[in-house]
Amino acid sequence: MIQLIDVCRVFHMGDQAIHALNQIQLTITEGEYVSIMGPSGSGKSTLLNVIGLLDRPNSGRYLLDNIDVTDLSESDQARVRQNKIGFVFQSFHLIPRLTAAENIELPLILSGIDPNERKKRVEAALLAFNLIERAQHRPAELSGGQRQRVAIARATILRPTALLADEPTGNLDHRIGSEVITLLENLHHAGTTLIIVTHDRELGLRAHRRIAMRDGSIIADER
Ligand code: ADP
Ligand code: MG
């Protein structure tokens, strides 16, 4: 369970303070499917980054599975992130010199899983995400949809309880974007908590719970 209490995130630009998150109260329980919508600059990415332990609030608390993770050290946060959270980005964030299979394998290497188990898991992921024929290709040789499938496979290879996606279809045409959302929804059906930031209203409306943001605040939260 994800629980944000009075979370604020302020950025300072010169002598200007930007309140990217303003006293956010938010609870997301395991297995939910949530979309976050709102205009550019409303704080969606900042919210997702805080939830994903990629950024810290300036004030307020973050409880993850009832453990206060707000003030964990970088390395403790990294450990929690590795076990509980997968992250997918608009621009894929794949490593260019690694093949699709190697990109997917990387989290397994970083978490010390042995080579036999790694091979099995990567093969299962390549199969699940329809990437067998692209396994030995580098990101530059893949289409946008294939790149995002590699990114999703990498984000879920350690079986996180929550998958966070920041505009995962932002660089894809509508049809491919819709296919990517279907893949994410399949992971949700298998039990993963799914949180998607999107500009695409039609995709956002597919979520069971829809959060709207504006100026760093949650202005609507409907089921
Ligand atoms: P969204 O994802 O909804 O477009 P963001 O969360 O990226 O919005 O940004 C919210 C606000 O915080 C914006 O005004 C943005 O300019 C500002 N902001 C975000 N990240 C930074 C940063 N690293 N430094 C300064 N300002 C930032
Ligand atoms: Mg954003």
Coordinates of C-alpha atoms and ligand atoms in Angstrom, one line a residue:
M1 CA 0.0 0.0 0.0
I2 CA 1.1 3.5 -1.0
Q3 CA 0.3 6.2 1.5
L4 CA 1.3 9.9 1.1
I5 CA 0.5 12.2 4.0
D6 CA 0.8 16.0 3.6
V7 CA 3.4 15.6 0.9
C8 CA 5.0 18.8 -0.4
R9 CA 7.7 19.1 -3.0
V10 CA 9.1 22.6 -3.7
F11 CA 11.6 23.5 -6.4
H12 CA 13.5 26.7 -6.1
M13 CA 14.3 28.5 -9.4
G14 CA 16.3 31.6 -8.5
D15 CA 14.2 33.4 -5.9
Q16 CA 11.0 31.7 -7.1
A17 CA 9.5 28.7 -5.3
I18 CA 7.6 26.3 -7.4
H19 CA 5.1 24.2 -5.4
A20 CA 5.2 21.1 -7.6
L21 CA 3.3 19.1 -4.9
N22 CA 1.1 20.9 -2.4
Q23 CA 0.0 18.9 0.7
I24 CA -0.8 15.7 -1.2
Q25 CA -2.9 13.1 0.7
L26 CA -3.2 9.9 -1.3
T27 CA -3.7 6.3 -0.5
I28 CA -3.4 3.6 -3.2
T29 CA -4.0 0.0 -2.2
E30 CA -2.4 -3.1 -3.6
G31 CA -3.9 -4.1 -7.0
E32 CA -5.5 -0.8 -7.9
Y33 CA -5.4 0.6 -11.4
V34 CA -5.0 4.4 -11.2
S35 CA -4.6 7.0 -13.9
I36 CA -3.2 10.5 -13.2
M37 CA -4.2 13.2 -15.6
G38 CA -3.8 17.0 -15.6
P39 CA -2.2 19.8 -17.6
S40 CA 1.5 20.0 -18.2
G41 CA 3.3 21.3 -15.1
S42 CA 0.6 20.2 -12.7
G43 CA 2.9 17.9 -10.8
K44 CA 2.1 14.5 -12.3
S45 CA 5.7 13.4 -12.9
T46 CA 6.8 14.8 -9.5
L47 CA 4.1 12.8 -7.8
L48 CA 5.1 9.6 -9.7
N49 CA 8.8 10.2 -8.9
V50 CA 8.0 10.6 -5.2
I51 CA 5.9 7.4 -5.2
G52 CA 8.7 5.6 -7.1
L53 CA 11.4 6.8 -4.7
L54 CA 13.2 8.7 -7.4
D55 CA 12.6 11.9 -5.6
R56 CA 11.9 13.0 -2.0
P57 CA 9.3 15.2 -0.5
N58 CA 10.4 18.4 1.3
S59 CA 7.8 17.8 3.9
G60 CA 5.2 15.1 4.7
R61 CA 5.5 11.4 5.0
Y62 CA 5.5 8.5 2.6
L63 CA 4.5 5.1 3.9
L64 CA 5.1 2.1 1.7
D65 CA 3.5 -1.1 3.0
N66 CA 3.2 0.6 6.3
I67 CA 6.9 1.4 6.5
D68 CA 8.0 5.0 6.6
V69 CA 10.4 5.3 3.6
T70 CA 10.6 9.1 3.6
D71 CA 14.0 9.4 5.2
L72 CA 15.6 6.1 4.1
S73 CA 19.2 6.4 2.9
E74 CA 19.8 6.4 -0.9
S75 CA 20.9 2.7 -0.8
D76 CA 18.0 1.6 1.4
Q77 CA 15.6 3.4 -1.0
A78 CA 17.3 1.7 -3.9
R79 CA 16.7 -1.6 -2.3
V80 CA 13.0 -0.9 -1.6
R81 CA 12.6 0.3 -5.2
Q82 CA 14.2 -2.7 -6.6
N83 CA 11.9 -5.1 -4.8
K84 CA 8.6 -3.2 -5.0
I85 CA 8.5 -0.7 -7.8
G86 CA 8.9 -0.9 -11.6
F87 CA 9.1 2.3 -13.6
V88 CA 8.3 3.0 -17.2
F89 CA 9.1 6.3 -18.9
Q90 CA 7.9 8.1 -22.0
S91 CA 11.3 8.0 -23.6
F92 CA 11.9 4.3 -22.7
H93 CA 15.3 4.9 -21.0
L94 CA 16.9 1.8 -22.5
I95 CA 20.7 1.4 -22.5
P96 CA 21.7 1.9 -26.2
R97 CA 24.7 -0.4 -26.3
L98 CA 22.8 -3.4 -24.8
T99 CA 20.6 -5.7 -26.7
A100 CA 16.9 -6.0 -25.8
A101 CA 17.7 -9.2 -23.9
E102 CA 20.5 -7.6 -22.1
N103 CA 18.4 -4.6 -21.1
I104 CA 15.8 -6.9 -19.7
E105 CA 18.5 -8.9 -17.8
L106 CA 20.1 -5.9 -16.2
P107 CA 17.9 -5.7 -13.0
L108 CA 18.5 -9.4 -12.5
I109 CA 22.3 -8.9 -12.6
L110 CA 22.1 -5.9 -10.3
S111 CA 20.1 -7.9 -7.7
G112 CA 22.5 -10.8 -7.8
I113 CA 20.4 -13.5 -9.4
D114 CA 22.4 -16.4 -10.8
P115 CA 22.9 -16.8 -14.5
N116 CA 20.7 -19.9 -15.0
E117 CA 17.8 -18.3 -13.3
R118 CA 18.4 -15.1 -15.2
K119 CA 18.4 -16.9 -18.6
K120 CA 15.1 -18.6 -17.7
R121 CA 13.4 -15.4 -16.6
V122 CA 14.7 -13.3 -19.6
E123 CA 13.4 -16.0 -22.0
A124 CA 10.0 -16.0 -20.3
A125 CA 9.9 -12.2 -20.5
L126 CA 10.9 -12.2 -24.2
L127 CA 8.1 -14.6 -24.9
A128 CA 5.5 -12.8 -22.8
F129 CA 6.2 -9.5 -24.4
N130 CA 6.5 -10.9 -28.0
L131 CA 10.1 -10.0 -28.3
I132 CA 11.8 -13.3 -29.1
E133 CA 12.7 -12.2 -32.6
R134 CA 14.1 -8.9 -31.4
A135 CA 16.1 -10.3 -28.5
Q136 CA 19.5 -9.6 -30.0
H137 CA 18.7 -6.2 -31.4
R138 CA 19.8 -2.9 -29.8
P139 CA 17.2 -0.2 -29.0
A140 CA 18.1 1.8 -32.1
E141 CA 17.0 -1.1 -34.2
L142 CA 13.6 -1.4 -32.6
S143 CA 10.4 0.4 -33.2
G144 CA 8.9 2.6 -30.5
G145 CA 6.4 0.0 -29.5
Q146 CA 9.1 -2.7 -29.3
R147 CA 11.3 -0.4 -27.2
Q148 CA 8.5 0.2 -24.8
R149 CA 7.8 -3.5 -24.5
V150 CA 11.5 -4.0 -23.7
A151 CA 11.2 -1.2 -21.0
I152 CA 8.1 -2.9 -19.5
A153 CA 9.8 -6.3 -19.5
R154 CA 12.8 -4.7 -17.7
A155 CA 10.6 -2.9 -15.2
T156 CA 8.7 -6.0 -14.3
I157 CA 11.4 -8.7 -14.4
L158 CA 11.9 -8.5 -10.6
R159 CA 8.1 -8.8 -10.2
P160 CA 7.4 -5.5 -8.4
T161 CA 4.1 -5.0 -6.5
A162 CA 3.6 -1.7 -8.2
L163 CA 4.3 -0.5 -11.8
L164 CA 4.5 3.2 -12.4
A165 CA 4.3 4.6 -15.9
D166 CA 4.9 8.2 -16.8
E167 CA 3.3 9.0 -20.2
P168 CA 4.2 5.5 -21.5
T169 CA 2.4 6.1 -24.8
G170 CA 3.6 9.7 -25.2
N171 CA 6.1 8.8 -28.0
L172 CA 3.8 6.2 -29.7
D173 CA 1.0 6.5 -32.2
H174 CA -2.4 5.8 -30.9
R175 CA -2.7 2.2 -32.0
I176 CA 0.7 1.1 -30.7
G177 CA 0.0 3.2 -27.5
S178 CA -3.2 1.3 -27.0
E179 CA -1.3 -2.0 -27.4
V180 CA 1.2 -0.9 -24.7
I181 CA -1.7 0.0 -22.4
T182 CA -3.2 -3.4 -22.9
L183 CA 0.1 -5.0 -21.9
L184 CA 0.2 -2.9 -18.7
E185 CA -3.5 -3.8 -18.0
N186 CA -2.6 -7.5 -18.3
L187 CA 0.0 -7.0 -15.6
H188 CA -2.7 -5.3 -13.5
H189 CA -5.0 -8.3 -14.1
A190 CA -2.2 -10.5 -12.8
G191 CA -2.2 -8.5 -9.5
T192 CA 0.3 -5.6 -10.1
T193 CA -0.7 -2.2 -8.8
L194 CA -0.8 0.0 -11.9
I195 CA -0.4 3.8 -11.9
I196 CA -0.3 5.5 -15.2
V197 CA 0.3 9.2 -16.0
T198 CA -1.3 10.1 -19.3
H199 CA -2.3 13.0 -21.5
D200 CA -4.6 10.8 -23.5
R201 CA -8.1 11.1 -22.0
E202 CA -9.3 8.0 -23.6
L203 CA -6.5 5.9 -22.1
G204 CA -6.9 7.6 -18.8
L205 CA -10.6 6.7 -18.6
R206 CA -9.8 3.0 -18.8
A207 CA -8.4 3.1 -15.3
H208 CA -10.7 2.1 -12.5
R209 CA -9.6 5.1 -10.5
R210 CA -8.9 8.5 -12.1
I211 CA -7.0 11.2 -10.3
A212 CA -6.8 14.7 -11.7
M213 CA -4.1 17.2 -10.8
R214 CA -3.7 20.9 -11.1
D215 CA -1.1 23.3 -9.7
G216 CA 0.4 20.6 -7.5
S217 CA -2.9 19.5 -6.0
I218 CA -5.3 16.6 -6.5
I219 CA -8.5 18.2 -7.7
A220 CA -10.5 15.1 -8.4
D221 CA -10.3 11.4 -7.5
E222 CA -13.1 9.3 -8.8
R223 CA -13.8 5.6 -9.2
Ligands
ADP1 P1 3.9 17.4 -15.1 O1 4.5 16.0 -15.1 O2 2.4 17.4 -14.7 O3 4.0 18.1 -16.4 P2 6.0 18.1 -13.3 O4 5.8 17.2 -12.1 O5 7.1 17.7 -14.2 O6 4.6 18.3 -14.1 O7 6.3 19.6 -12.8 C1 5.6 20.3 -11.9 C2 6.2 21.6 -11.7 O8 7.5 21.5 -11.1 C3 6.4 22.4 -13.0 O9 6.2 23.8 -12.7 C4 7.9 22.1 -13.3 O10 8.5 23.2 -14.0 C5 8.5 22.0 -11.9 N1 9.6 21.1 -11.8 C6 9.6 19.8 -11.9 N2 10.9 19.3 -11.8 C7 11.7 20.3 -11.5 C8 13.1 20.4 -11.3 N3 13.9 19.4 -11.2 N4 13.6 21.7 -11.0 C9 12.8 22.8 -11.1 N5 11.4 22.7 -11.3 C10 10.9 21.5 -11.5
MG2 MG 5.4 15.0 -16.6

